[in-house]
């Protein structure tokens, strides 16, 4: 990583000038992605780098600005010029009066090199040329400079809602938006434009009073310095001629190896190809000792060689397997939900217990509570499926997510062994929810178009109920088991009545008395079962040979 101070405005010369560095970076083929975050923009600032912006828009895969409109620091004409030149631009505005969008950050990304310019310079004539400003330019090799990659990750994490365009405080620049910003008194109109490109001094948004205009002086914007191709220190290269001769052969073998055996790119000590393993170790050592020639480095980088990151690659492969499981869960459980959310289930027998635990771990890693350090790659992947990091931060819960949380609550209920073969009372939230699910399964919803419990929900909830001794027709189950239990009492009575009285204890007599009471109650209840709704109960009695009264028959007690 190389850091260079950029300053101007104190009459010390303008070699290290922010405007020059932005301009030359936009025309540098080492980069292909640009993102600029500025609080204020004026037409002079845009015009100064416009030629370079046009070049980048043709050659880069992405050129974007995120510009603020607080304190009337941005001009209408600057936005109109960006719109005219088709520069992808987003306006950031927070309606809270005490919040000011105030960054000055320019990021250039490429496959080999990355440049970050951060400091005090807005996209205005005064910001990039005449003001006394202070910025730092940071250059590093993409992928292989860990400190640089860490810095870029932290920046992207902080501005993640802008990078992924998910923030509700940004709007894509359009003619209609410019008109609205004017009507809302958020941007100003520069009083005089033309060949002299005059602008108000208050364009940096720090002074709300109009003052005299300033002229844009002649300025050589194209005299900045490029990023160094190599580290400033002289390399000691011990890469031999023999290494050059065998490189192509080993590179082909390496490509076959990672395709068939090791997607992580690591050649392990357990491989049968010992020559390939030794070559892999030599390339790693050359890189670690800063002895790898640039052309060899580029070739290895082109096949995604894991420079000192073998373990991390292996970890990410395993992480991606879990991520694919998460996507499959989303597609199967709640394909129509806006968010992806997996509760942390309590029941270890739940098919998604491990996935819920994994998701909870990712949340903690993202907060910095668990190792390893959260990466930009993981952040982008999770955001690509709209993973719900914090359910408390949204106004209303997705219905599918709510359903899964209720299922998790029911698991908590059944984690108490005293609740086996029971259901929560309907006066409780989870009890009412369970009753509703049972009704959807058995009868469907109310209304002209009936909706029933989806097959996947039926499978998940049914599995939990089955493991806890509960059937879908819970009321019918209670009646059936009650009848079956009483039939057992009746059979016990029959055995007792055939015993000699001398062999009966007082305890047995009390027990049989209680059994007779229950059998009597069953006979009385059965008189009301001679109908279509309850005939299944009589079938149970018939199968057991239990004597029950026929219609209009008087019950005779034993």
Protein backbone atom coordinates (compact mmCIF):
# COMPACT_ATOMS: atom_id res chain seq x y z
CA UNK A 1 0.00 0.00 0.00
CA UNK A 2 1.25 3.49 -0.85
CA UNK A 3 -0.23 6.69 0.65
CA UNK A 4 0.34 10.13 -0.93
CA UNK A 5 -0.76 13.46 0.55
CA UNK A 6 -2.69 15.67 -1.87
CA UNK A 7 -2.94 19.36 -1.03
CA UNK A 8 -3.37 22.67 -2.83
CA UNK A 9 -4.25 26.30 -2.23
CA UNK A 10 -1.21 27.39 -0.21
CA UNK A 11 0.95 28.42 -3.16
CA UNK A 12 3.23 25.39 -2.76
CA UNK A 13 2.72 24.26 -6.33
CA UNK A 14 -0.01 22.00 -7.60
CA UNK A 15 1.76 18.72 -8.36
CA UNK A 16 -0.25 16.80 -5.81
CA UNK A 17 -3.67 18.15 -6.73
CA UNK A 18 -6.97 16.31 -6.17
CA UNK A 19 -8.49 17.51 -9.45
CA UNK A 20 -5.51 16.28 -11.43
CA UNK A 21 -5.55 12.91 -9.70
CA UNK A 22 -9.27 12.40 -10.32
CA UNK A 23 -8.85 13.32 -13.99
CA UNK A 24 -5.84 11.10 -14.66
CA UNK A 25 -7.39 8.18 -12.75
CA UNK A 26 -10.56 8.33 -14.87
CA UNK A 27 -8.46 7.85 -18.01
CA UNK A 28 -6.19 5.15 -16.56
CA UNK A 29 -6.84 1.68 -18.01
CA UNK A 30 -5.76 0.07 -14.73
CA UNK A 31 -9.25 0.82 -13.39
CA UNK A 32 -12.71 -0.08 -14.66
CA UNK A 33 -15.06 0.92 -11.82
CA UNK A 34 -15.52 4.41 -10.36
CA UNK A 35 -17.70 5.55 -7.46
CA UNK A 36 -17.65 9.17 -6.28
CA UNK A 37 -19.26 10.40 -3.06
CA UNK A 38 -19.36 14.21 -2.76
CA UNK A 39 -21.36 16.60 -0.64
CA UNK A 40 -21.57 19.40 -3.24
CA UNK A 41 -21.09 19.85 -6.98
CA UNK A 42 -20.84 22.91 -9.20
CA UNK A 43 -20.76 23.12 -12.98
CA UNK A 44 -17.12 24.25 -12.95
CA UNK A 45 -16.05 21.14 -11.02
CA UNK A 46 -17.93 18.83 -13.38
CA UNK A 47 -16.61 20.69 -16.44
CA UNK A 48 -13.02 20.47 -15.22
CA UNK A 49 -13.04 16.67 -15.28
CA UNK A 50 -15.75 16.24 -17.94
CA UNK A 51 -13.40 15.02 -20.67
CA UNK A 52 -12.02 12.38 -18.34
CA UNK A 53 -15.53 11.42 -17.23
CA UNK A 54 -16.56 10.87 -20.85
CA UNK A 55 -13.53 8.68 -21.40
CA UNK A 56 -14.32 6.61 -18.31
CA UNK A 57 -17.98 6.24 -19.28
CA UNK A 58 -16.81 4.63 -22.55
CA UNK A 59 -14.11 2.39 -21.08
CA UNK A 60 -15.23 1.65 -17.52
CA UNK A 61 -17.86 -0.94 -16.64
CA UNK A 62 -19.30 1.50 -14.08
CA UNK A 63 -19.09 5.26 -13.44
CA UNK A 64 -21.31 6.56 -10.64
CA UNK A 65 -21.66 9.67 -8.50
CA UNK A 66 -23.55 10.01 -5.21
CA UNK A 67 -24.05 13.75 -4.66
CA UNK A 68 -25.60 15.64 -1.76
CA UNK A 69 -27.94 18.65 -1.87
CA UNK A 70 -27.77 19.87 1.73
CA UNK A 71 -27.20 23.57 2.56
CA UNK A 72 -27.87 24.45 -1.11
CA UNK A 73 -24.28 23.44 -1.88
CA UNK A 74 -25.00 21.82 -5.26
CA UNK A 75 -26.01 23.73 -8.38
CA UNK A 76 -28.82 22.97 -10.78
CA UNK A 77 -26.48 23.42 -13.74
CA UNK A 78 -23.97 20.86 -12.41
CA UNK A 79 -26.69 18.22 -12.20
CA UNK A 80 -28.03 19.14 -15.63
CA UNK A 81 -24.55 18.69 -17.11
CA UNK A 82 -24.13 15.25 -15.53
CA UNK A 83 -27.57 14.25 -16.79
CA UNK A 84 -26.82 15.56 -20.30
CA UNK A 85 -23.62 13.49 -20.48
CA UNK A 86 -25.42 10.35 -19.22
CA UNK A 87 -23.24 10.04 -16.11
CA UNK A 88 -25.03 7.71 -13.70
CA UNK A 89 -25.77 9.95 -10.73
CA UNK A 90 -27.75 9.54 -7.51
CA UNK A 91 -28.85 12.33 -5.20
CA UNK A 92 -28.62 11.68 -1.47
CA UNK A 93 -30.88 13.63 0.86
CA UNK A 94 -31.92 12.94 4.44
CA UNK A 95 -34.96 14.95 5.47
CA UNK A 96 -33.63 15.25 9.01
CA UNK A 97 -32.40 18.83 9.27
CA UNK A 98 -29.54 17.93 11.61
CA UNK A 99 -28.06 15.40 9.17
CA UNK A 100 -25.73 16.67 6.42
CA UNK A 101 -24.39 14.41 3.67
CA UNK A 102 -20.74 15.50 3.69
CA UNK A 103 -18.30 12.91 2.23
CA UNK A 104 -15.55 13.64 -0.30
CA UNK A 105 -14.53 10.20 -1.48
CA UNK A 106 -13.39 8.94 -4.89
CA UNK A 107 -12.85 5.20 -5.46
CA UNK A 108 -11.21 3.65 -8.54
CA UNK A 109 -11.20 -0.15 -8.75
CA UNK A 110 -9.43 -2.50 -11.17
CA UNK A 111 -8.53 -6.16 -11.35
CA UNK A 112 -4.89 -5.43 -10.44
CA UNK A 113 -4.88 -2.01 -8.78
CA UNK A 114 -7.18 0.08 -6.60
CA UNK A 115 -7.02 3.79 -5.79
CA UNK A 116 -8.91 5.66 -3.06
CA UNK A 117 -8.86 9.45 -2.71
CA UNK A 118 -10.44 10.74 0.49
CA UNK A 119 -10.28 14.17 2.06
CA UNK A 120 -11.96 17.58 1.90
CA UNK A 121 -12.43 18.23 -1.84
CA UNK A 122 -15.94 18.55 -3.27
CA UNK A 123 -16.68 18.42 -6.99
CA UNK A 124 -16.38 22.19 -7.38
CA UNK A 125 -13.80 24.60 -8.78
CA UNK A 126 -12.81 25.67 -5.29
CA UNK A 127 -12.78 22.09 -3.99
CA UNK A 128 -10.49 20.57 -6.59
CA UNK A 129 -8.37 23.60 -7.59
CA UNK A 130 -8.35 26.84 -5.57
CA UNK A 131 -9.34 26.14 -1.97
CA UNK A 132 -6.87 25.13 0.72
CA UNK A 133 -7.70 21.44 0.80
CA UNK A 134 -6.20 18.28 2.25
CA UNK A 135 -6.69 14.73 0.97
CA UNK A 136 -4.89 11.40 0.93
CA UNK A 137 -4.50 9.14 -2.09
CA UNK A 138 -4.15 5.45 -1.25
CA UNK A 139 -2.90 3.01 -3.90
CA UNK A 140 -2.70 -0.75 -3.48
CA UNK A 141 -2.80 -4.02 -5.37
CA UNK A 142 -6.27 -5.49 -5.63
CA UNK A 143 -6.82 -8.85 -3.87
CA UNK A 144 -3.25 -9.26 -2.60
CA UNK A 145 -2.86 -6.20 -0.34
CA UNK A 146 -4.70 -7.22 2.82
CA UNK A 147 -4.60 -3.77 4.42
CA UNK A 148 -5.91 -2.17 1.25
CA UNK A 149 -8.65 -4.73 0.85
CA UNK A 150 -9.61 -4.28 4.50
CA UNK A 151 -9.89 -0.51 4.00
CA UNK A 152 -12.00 -0.93 0.87
CA UNK A 153 -14.24 -3.44 2.65
CA UNK A 154 -14.78 -1.05 5.56
CA UNK A 155 -15.68 1.79 3.18
CA UNK A 156 -18.10 -0.40 1.26
CA UNK A 157 -19.64 -1.67 4.47
CA UNK A 158 -20.21 1.87 5.70
CA UNK A 159 -21.76 2.97 2.39
CA UNK A 160 -23.36 -0.41 1.62
CA UNK A 161 -26.87 0.98 1.16
CA UNK A 162 -25.52 3.38 -1.46
CA UNK A 163 -23.34 0.83 -3.23
CA UNK A 164 -26.22 -1.61 -3.56
CA UNK A 165 -28.74 1.22 -4.25
CA UNK A 166 -31.04 0.03 -1.44
CA UNK A 167 -31.12 3.29 0.55
CA UNK A 168 -34.47 5.10 0.57
CA UNK A 169 -32.54 8.36 0.80
CA UNK A 170 -31.09 8.19 -2.72
CA UNK A 171 -32.84 8.98 -6.00
CA UNK A 172 -31.62 8.47 -9.57
CA UNK A 173 -30.93 11.81 -11.25
CA UNK A 174 -33.54 12.85 -13.81
CA UNK A 175 -35.05 16.03 -15.23
CA UNK A 176 -38.06 15.56 -12.99
CA UNK A 177 -35.87 15.18 -9.92
CA UNK A 178 -33.91 18.36 -10.76
CA UNK A 179 -37.18 20.28 -11.06
CA UNK A 180 -38.33 18.90 -7.71
CA UNK A 181 -35.03 19.84 -6.03
CA UNK A 182 -35.41 23.40 -7.35
CA UNK A 183 -39.00 23.61 -6.12
CA UNK A 184 -37.95 22.26 -2.72
CA UNK A 185 -35.24 24.94 -2.54
CA UNK A 186 -32.50 22.31 -2.15
CA UNK A 187 -30.22 23.36 -5.04
CA UNK A 188 -29.21 26.80 -6.35
CA UNK A 189 -28.90 28.16 -9.85
CA UNK A 190 -25.51 29.58 -10.81
CA UNK A 191 -26.02 33.22 -11.81
CA UNK A 192 -23.72 33.32 -14.78
CA UNK A 193 -22.51 30.56 -17.05
CA UNK A 194 -20.66 30.62 -20.34
CA UNK A 195 -17.05 30.76 -21.43
CA UNK A 196 -15.84 32.15 -18.10
CA UNK A 197 -17.74 29.52 -16.08
CA UNK A 198 -18.49 31.74 -13.08
CA UNK A 199 -20.03 30.33 -9.95
CA UNK A 200 -21.11 31.46 -6.49
CA UNK A 201 -18.51 31.29 -3.74
CA UNK A 202 -21.05 29.62 -1.50
CA UNK A 203 -21.15 26.49 -3.65
CA UNK A 204 -19.40 24.44 -0.98
CA UNK A 205 -22.49 24.76 1.17
CA UNK A 206 -20.76 26.26 4.18
CA UNK A 207 -22.07 29.80 3.70
CA UNK A 208 -25.75 30.36 2.97
CA UNK A 209 -25.33 34.01 2.00
CA UNK A 210 -24.74 34.86 -1.66
CA UNK A 211 -21.46 36.60 -2.38
CA UNK A 212 -19.51 37.66 -5.42
CA UNK A 213 -18.83 35.14 -8.14
CA UNK A 214 -15.45 33.57 -8.79
CA UNK A 215 -13.77 32.90 -12.12
CA UNK A 216 -12.44 29.50 -13.13
CA UNK A 217 -8.78 30.11 -13.87
CA UNK A 218 -6.72 28.31 -16.50
CA UNK A 219 -5.59 24.99 -15.12
CA UNK A 220 -3.74 22.01 -16.59
CA UNK A 221 -5.93 19.20 -15.31
CA UNK A 222 -4.06 16.48 -17.21
CA UNK A 223 -0.73 16.65 -15.36
CA UNK A 224 -1.38 14.28 -12.46
CA UNK A 225 0.77 11.25 -11.64
CA UNK A 226 -0.20 7.64 -12.24
CA UNK A 227 -0.20 4.75 -9.78
CA UNK A 228 3.12 2.96 -9.47
CA UNK A 229 3.13 -0.43 -11.18
CA UNK A 230 5.40 -1.91 -8.50
CA UNK A 231 6.32 -1.35 -4.93
CA UNK A 232 8.80 1.53 -4.43
CA UNK A 233 11.55 -0.76 -3.14
CA UNK A 234 13.82 -2.56 -5.59
CA UNK A 235 12.89 -6.18 -5.99
CA UNK A 236 15.39 -8.95 -5.62
CA UNK A 237 14.14 -11.46 -8.18
CA UNK A 238 15.48 -15.01 -7.91
CA UNK A 239 12.99 -16.46 -10.37
CA UNK A 240 15.27 -18.67 -12.44
CA UNK A 241 15.30 -19.37 -16.17
CA UNK A 242 14.30 -22.92 -15.37
CA UNK A 243 11.16 -21.64 -13.63
CA UNK A 244 10.25 -19.73 -16.79
CA UNK A 245 10.79 -22.88 -18.91
CA UNK A 246 8.51 -25.13 -16.83
CA UNK A 247 5.92 -22.50 -15.90
CA UNK A 248 3.47 -23.12 -18.75
CA UNK A 249 3.50 -26.88 -18.20
CA UNK A 250 2.83 -26.57 -14.46
CA UNK A 251 0.21 -23.88 -14.98
CA UNK A 252 -1.78 -26.29 -17.20
CA UNK A 253 -1.47 -29.05 -14.61
CA UNK A 254 -2.53 -26.61 -11.90
CA UNK A 255 -5.65 -25.56 -13.82
CA UNK A 256 -6.69 -29.22 -14.25
CA UNK A 257 -6.01 -29.86 -10.55
CA UNK A 258 -8.21 -27.03 -9.26
CA UNK A 259 -10.95 -27.97 -11.70
CA UNK A 260 -11.05 -31.65 -10.73
CA UNK A 261 -9.74 -31.82 -7.19
CA UNK A 262 -9.38 -28.49 -5.38
CA UNK A 263 -11.78 -25.64 -6.27
CA UNK A 264 -10.17 -23.55 -3.51
CA UNK A 265 -6.98 -23.35 -5.57
CA UNK A 266 -4.87 -24.92 -2.83
CA UNK A 267 -2.58 -27.82 -3.69
CA UNK A 268 -2.41 -29.74 -0.45
CA UNK A 269 0.41 -31.86 0.90
CA UNK A 270 -1.79 -34.93 0.41
CA UNK A 271 -1.90 -34.67 -3.38
CA UNK A 272 -0.42 -37.52 -5.39
CA UNK A 273 1.22 -35.08 -7.82
CA UNK A 274 4.29 -34.22 -5.77
CA UNK A 275 5.86 -32.18 -8.56
CA UNK A 276 2.79 -29.95 -8.73
CA UNK A 277 2.76 -29.57 -4.96
CA UNK A 278 6.42 -28.49 -4.93
CA UNK A 279 5.81 -26.01 -7.78
CA UNK A 280 2.80 -24.58 -5.90
CA UNK A 281 4.93 -24.11 -2.79
CA UNK A 282 7.67 -22.38 -4.82
CA UNK A 283 5.20 -19.92 -6.36
CA UNK A 284 3.84 -19.17 -2.91
CA UNK A 285 7.34 -18.60 -1.53
CA UNK A 286 8.31 -16.36 -4.45
CA UNK A 287 5.27 -14.22 -3.78
CA UNK A 288 5.85 -14.11 -0.02
CA UNK A 289 9.47 -13.02 -0.56
CA UNK A 290 8.44 -10.42 -3.13
CA UNK A 291 10.42 -12.25 -5.83
CA UNK A 292 7.58 -13.10 -8.24
CA UNK A 293 8.00 -11.32 -11.61
CA UNK A 294 5.05 -9.17 -12.66
CA UNK A 295 4.23 -11.19 -15.76
CA UNK A 296 4.16 -14.42 -13.72
CA UNK A 297 2.10 -12.73 -11.02
CA UNK A 298 -0.45 -11.63 -13.64
CA UNK A 299 -0.71 -15.15 -15.09
CA UNK A 300 -1.30 -16.67 -11.67
CA UNK A 301 -3.75 -13.96 -10.75
CA UNK A 302 -5.63 -14.78 -13.96
CA UNK A 303 -6.31 -18.33 -12.74
CA UNK A 304 -7.24 -17.08 -9.25
CA UNK A 305 -4.10 -18.44 -7.55
CA UNK A 306 -4.60 -18.20 -3.75
CA UNK A 307 -1.68 -15.94 -2.81
CA UNK A 308 -1.33 -16.68 0.89
CA UNK A 309 -5.09 -17.16 1.16
CA UNK A 310 -5.49 -20.92 0.83
CA UNK A 311 -7.25 -21.45 4.15
CA UNK A 312 -9.54 -18.52 3.47
CA UNK A 313 -10.47 -19.94 0.08
CA UNK A 314 -11.30 -23.29 1.67
CA UNK A 315 -13.41 -21.54 4.29
CA UNK A 316 -15.33 -19.59 1.64
CA UNK A 317 -16.08 -22.76 -0.31
CA UNK A 318 -17.69 -24.26 2.80
CA UNK A 319 -19.43 -20.93 3.42
CA UNK A 320 -20.86 -20.99 -0.10
CA UNK A 321 -22.30 -24.46 0.47
CA UNK A 322 -24.26 -23.07 3.43
CA UNK A 323 -25.24 -20.02 1.39
CA UNK A 324 -26.66 -22.29 -1.32
CA UNK A 325 -28.65 -24.11 1.37
CA UNK A 326 -29.97 -20.73 2.51
CA UNK A 327 -31.11 -19.88 -1.03
CA UNK A 328 -32.75 -23.30 -1.36
CA UNK A 329 -34.55 -22.68 1.95
CA UNK A 330 -35.80 -19.31 0.65
CA UNK A 331 -37.03 -20.86 -2.61
CA UNK A 332 -38.76 -23.70 -0.81
CA UNK A 333 -40.18 -22.10 2.32
CA UNK A 334 -41.06 -18.52 1.38
CA UNK A 335 -40.39 -17.85 -2.33
CA UNK A 336 -42.74 -14.87 -2.38
CA UNK A 337 -41.25 -13.08 0.62
CA UNK A 338 -39.34 -9.84 0.11
CA UNK A 339 -36.73 -10.96 2.63
CA UNK A 340 -34.70 -14.06 3.43
CA UNK A 341 -35.04 -14.99 7.09
CA UNK A 342 -34.35 -18.21 9.01
CA UNK A 343 -35.26 -18.31 12.71
CA UNK A 344 -32.87 -19.86 15.20
CA UNK A 345 -34.82 -23.05 15.92
CA UNK A 346 -34.60 -24.64 19.36
CA UNK A 347 -35.41 -28.20 18.30
CA UNK A 348 -32.23 -29.93 17.12
CA UNK A 349 -34.36 -32.43 15.18
CA UNK A 350 -35.75 -29.63 13.04
CA UNK A 351 -34.47 -30.02 9.48
CA UNK A 352 -33.40 -26.36 9.48
CA UNK A 353 -31.87 -26.24 12.95
CA UNK A 354 -28.28 -26.11 11.66
CA UNK A 355 -29.14 -23.54 8.99
CA UNK A 356 -30.82 -21.29 11.57
CA UNK A 357 -27.76 -21.57 13.83
CA UNK A 358 -25.46 -20.76 10.91
CA UNK A 359 -27.49 -17.63 10.07
CA UNK A 360 -27.33 -16.49 13.70
CA UNK A 361 -23.54 -16.95 13.60
CA UNK A 362 -23.27 -14.81 10.44
CA UNK A 363 -25.13 -12.01 12.21
CA UNK A 364 -22.65 -12.12 15.08
CA UNK A 365 -19.66 -12.25 12.71
CA UNK A 366 -21.00 -9.22 10.87
CA UNK A 367 -21.14 -7.33 14.19
CA UNK A 368 -17.53 -8.31 14.87
CA UNK A 369 -18.45 -10.61 17.79
CA UNK A 370 -17.28 -13.87 16.19
CA UNK A 371 -14.25 -14.74 14.04
CA UNK A 372 -13.34 -14.88 11.22
CA UNK A 373 -13.63 -11.27 10.07
CA UNK A 374 -16.68 -10.56 7.94
CA UNK A 375 -15.78 -9.99 4.28
CA UNK A 376 -17.16 -7.78 1.55
CA UNK A 377 -17.76 -10.93 -0.53
CA UNK A 378 -20.03 -12.38 2.15
CA UNK A 379 -21.81 -9.05 2.61
CA UNK A 380 -22.60 -8.81 -1.11
CA UNK A 381 -23.81 -12.40 -1.29
CA UNK A 382 -26.16 -12.04 1.69
CA UNK A 383 -27.48 -8.72 0.44
CA UNK A 384 -28.13 -10.26 -2.99
CA UNK A 385 -30.91 -12.35 -1.41
CA UNK A 386 -32.07 -9.49 0.84
CA UNK A 387 -31.09 -11.30 4.02
CA UNK A 388 -32.92 -9.87 7.03
CA UNK A 389 -30.16 -8.85 9.45
CA UNK A 390 -32.41 -7.33 12.11
CA UNK A 391 -36.14 -8.08 12.22
CA UNK A 392 -36.75 -5.16 14.58
CA UNK A 393 -35.72 -2.60 11.96
CA UNK A 394 -38.61 -3.14 9.57
CA UNK A 395 -42.09 -1.77 9.96
CA UNK A 396 -43.93 -5.05 9.49
CA UNK A 397 -42.86 -8.66 9.47
CA UNK A 398 -43.05 -10.75 6.28
CA UNK A 399 -45.82 -13.34 6.75
CA UNK A 400 -43.55 -16.27 5.91
CA UNK A 401 -40.94 -15.10 8.40
CA UNK A 402 -43.65 -14.66 11.04
CA UNK A 403 -44.83 -18.22 10.42
CA UNK A 404 -41.32 -19.61 10.91
CA UNK A 405 -40.88 -17.64 14.12
CA UNK A 406 -44.15 -19.08 15.44
CA UNK A 407 -42.92 -22.56 14.59
CA UNK A 408 -39.74 -21.82 16.54
CA UNK A 409 -41.87 -20.64 19.50
CA UNK A 410 -43.82 -23.90 19.36
CA UNK A 411 -40.53 -25.78 19.51
CA UNK A 412 -39.73 -23.89 22.71
CA UNK A 413 -43.10 -25.01 24.13
CA UNK A 414 -42.35 -28.65 23.35
CA UNK A 415 -38.80 -28.42 24.73
CA UNK A 416 -40.53 -28.75 28.12
CA UNK A 417 -41.14 -32.50 28.46
CA UNK A 418 -44.23 -31.79 30.59
CA UNK A 419 -45.90 -30.51 27.41
CA UNK A 420 -45.62 -33.83 25.56
CA UNK A 421 -48.93 -34.86 23.99
CA UNK A 422 -50.54 -31.49 24.62
CA UNK A 423 -51.15 -28.21 22.79
CA UNK A 424 -50.76 -24.64 24.09
CA UNK A 425 -53.91 -22.99 25.37
CA UNK A 426 -55.76 -20.97 22.74
CA UNK A 427 -55.62 -17.94 25.01
CA UNK A 428 -51.88 -17.74 24.21
CA UNK A 429 -50.45 -16.36 20.97
CA UNK A 430 -48.79 -19.62 20.00
CA UNK A 431 -51.89 -21.63 20.96
CA UNK A 432 -54.15 -19.53 18.75
CA UNK A 433 -51.61 -19.77 15.90
CA UNK A 434 -51.47 -23.57 16.18
CA UNK A 435 -55.26 -23.82 16.18
CA UNK A 436 -55.38 -21.66 13.03
CA UNK A 437 -52.84 -23.93 11.29
CA UNK A 438 -54.82 -27.03 12.21
CA UNK A 439 -57.98 -25.43 10.84
CA UNK A 440 -56.22 -24.51 7.58
CA UNK A 441 -54.97 -28.07 7.24
CA UNK A 442 -58.33 -29.74 7.94
CA UNK A 443 -60.98 -27.28 6.72
CA UNK A 444 -59.22 -24.52 4.82
CA UNK A 445 -59.71 -20.79 5.17
CA UNK A 446 -63.01 -18.95 5.25
CA UNK A 447 -64.40 -17.23 2.18
CA UNK A 448 -65.41 -18.22 -1.33
CA UNK A 449 -61.90 -19.29 -2.31
CA UNK A 450 -60.59 -21.72 0.26
CA UNK A 451 -56.88 -21.75 1.01
CA UNK A 452 -55.24 -24.67 2.74
CA UNK A 453 -51.95 -25.08 4.57
CA UNK A 454 -49.12 -25.36 2.04
CA UNK A 455 -47.47 -28.79 1.68
CA UNK A 456 -44.10 -27.61 3.01
CA UNK A 457 -45.67 -26.00 6.08
CA UNK A 458 -47.80 -29.11 6.62
CA UNK A 459 -44.63 -31.21 6.48
CA UNK A 460 -42.65 -29.02 8.90
CA UNK A 461 -45.42 -28.47 11.46
CA UNK A 462 -46.70 -32.04 11.13
CA UNK A 463 -43.23 -33.43 11.86
CA UNK A 464 -42.95 -31.34 15.04
CA UNK A 465 -46.42 -32.35 16.24
CA UNK A 466 -45.83 -36.04 15.48
CA UNK A 467 -42.60 -36.06 17.50
CA UNK A 468 -44.54 -34.63 20.42
CA UNK A 469 -47.48 -37.02 20.29
CA UNK A 470 -49.99 -34.63 18.71
CA UNK A 471 -52.12 -35.34 15.63
CA UNK A 472 -53.66 -32.80 13.28
CA UNK A 473 -57.17 -33.71 14.50
CA UNK A 474 -56.23 -32.97 18.08
CA UNK A 475 -59.77 -32.90 19.47
CA UNK A 476 -60.57 -36.21 17.80
CA UNK A 477 -57.31 -37.63 19.14
CA UNK A 478 -58.22 -36.61 22.70
CA UNK A 479 -61.67 -38.24 22.42
CA UNK A 480 -60.26 -41.42 20.85
CA UNK A 481 -57.52 -41.83 23.47
CA UNK A 482 -60.01 -41.11 26.26
CA UNK A 483 -62.35 -43.81 24.93
CA UNK A 484 -59.48 -46.26 24.47
CA UNK A 485 -58.26 -45.62 28.00
CA UNK A 486 -61.74 -46.27 29.43
CA UNK A 487 -61.99 -49.51 27.44
CA UNK A 488 -58.77 -50.61 29.17
CA UNK A 489 -60.45 -49.84 32.54
CA UNK A 490 -63.47 -51.91 31.51
CA UNK A 491 -61.23 -54.88 30.71
CA UNK A 492 -59.50 -54.48 34.07
CA UNK A 493 -62.94 -54.61 35.75
CA UNK A 494 -63.77 -57.83 33.90
CA UNK A 495 -60.57 -59.44 35.15
CA UNK A 496 -61.28 -58.19 38.69
CA UNK A 497 -64.83 -59.55 38.73
CA UNK A 498 -63.51 -63.02 37.89
CA UNK A 499 -61.13 -63.02 40.87
CA UNK A 500 -61.89 -64.56 44.26
CA UNK A 501 -62.90 -61.80 46.77
CA UNK A 502 -60.28 -62.97 49.26
CA UNK A 503 -57.48 -62.06 46.88
CA UNK A 504 -58.53 -58.39 46.48
CA UNK A 505 -56.80 -55.66 48.47
CA UNK A 506 -58.44 -52.45 49.67
CA UNK A 507 -56.29 -50.44 47.26
CA UNK A 508 -57.52 -52.56 44.35
CA UNK A 509 -61.11 -52.05 45.46
CA UNK A 510 -60.70 -48.26 45.43
CA UNK A 511 -59.07 -48.38 42.01
CA UNK A 512 -61.80 -50.58 40.53
CA UNK A 513 -64.42 -48.24 41.98
CA UNK A 514 -62.85 -45.34 40.07
CA UNK A 515 -62.69 -47.48 36.93
CA UNK A 516 -66.42 -48.34 37.22
CA UNK A 517 -67.24 -44.63 37.48
CA UNK A 518 -65.37 -43.89 34.25
CA UNK A 519 -66.96 -46.82 32.42
CA UNK A 520 -70.39 -45.61 33.54
CA UNK A 521 -69.67 -42.14 32.24
CA UNK A 522 -68.57 -43.59 28.88
CA UNK A 523 -71.83 -45.52 28.54
CA UNK A 524 -73.87 -42.38 29.27
CA UNK A 525 -71.87 -40.36 26.74
CA UNK A 526 -72.23 -43.01 24.07
CA UNK A 527 -76.02 -42.51 24.02
CA UNK A 528 -75.38 -39.24 22.15
CA UNK A 529 -73.11 -40.80 19.57
CA UNK A 530 -75.74 -42.35 17.32
CA UNK A 531 -75.22 -39.87 14.52
CA UNK A 532 -72.96 -39.37 11.50
CA UNK A 533 -70.58 -37.01 13.28
CA UNK A 534 -69.79 -39.39 16.17
CA UNK A 535 -70.22 -42.83 14.65
CA UNK A 536 -66.43 -43.27 14.58
CA UNK A 537 -66.49 -43.40 18.38
CA UNK A 538 -69.05 -46.22 18.32
CA UNK A 539 -66.83 -48.09 15.85
CA UNK A 540 -64.04 -48.05 18.48
CA UNK A 541 -66.46 -49.48 21.05
CA UNK A 542 -67.62 -52.17 18.59
CA UNK A 543 -64.05 -53.22 17.81
CA UNK A 544 -63.37 -53.68 21.54
CA UNK A 545 -66.74 -55.45 22.19
CA UNK A 546 -67.69 -52.78 24.70
CA UNK A 547 -71.38 -52.97 25.66
CA UNK A 548 -73.06 -49.61 25.06
CA UNK A 549 -76.78 -48.75 24.94
CA UNK A 550 -78.55 -48.77 21.60
CA UNK A 551 -80.91 -45.91 20.70
CA UNK A 552 -83.77 -45.54 23.24
CA UNK A 553 -82.19 -48.28 25.39
CA UNK A 554 -81.80 -47.76 29.13
CA UNK A 555 -78.29 -47.99 30.52
CA UNK A 556 -77.81 -50.84 33.00
CA UNK A 557 -74.95 -50.35 35.43
CA UNK A 558 -72.80 -53.21 36.64
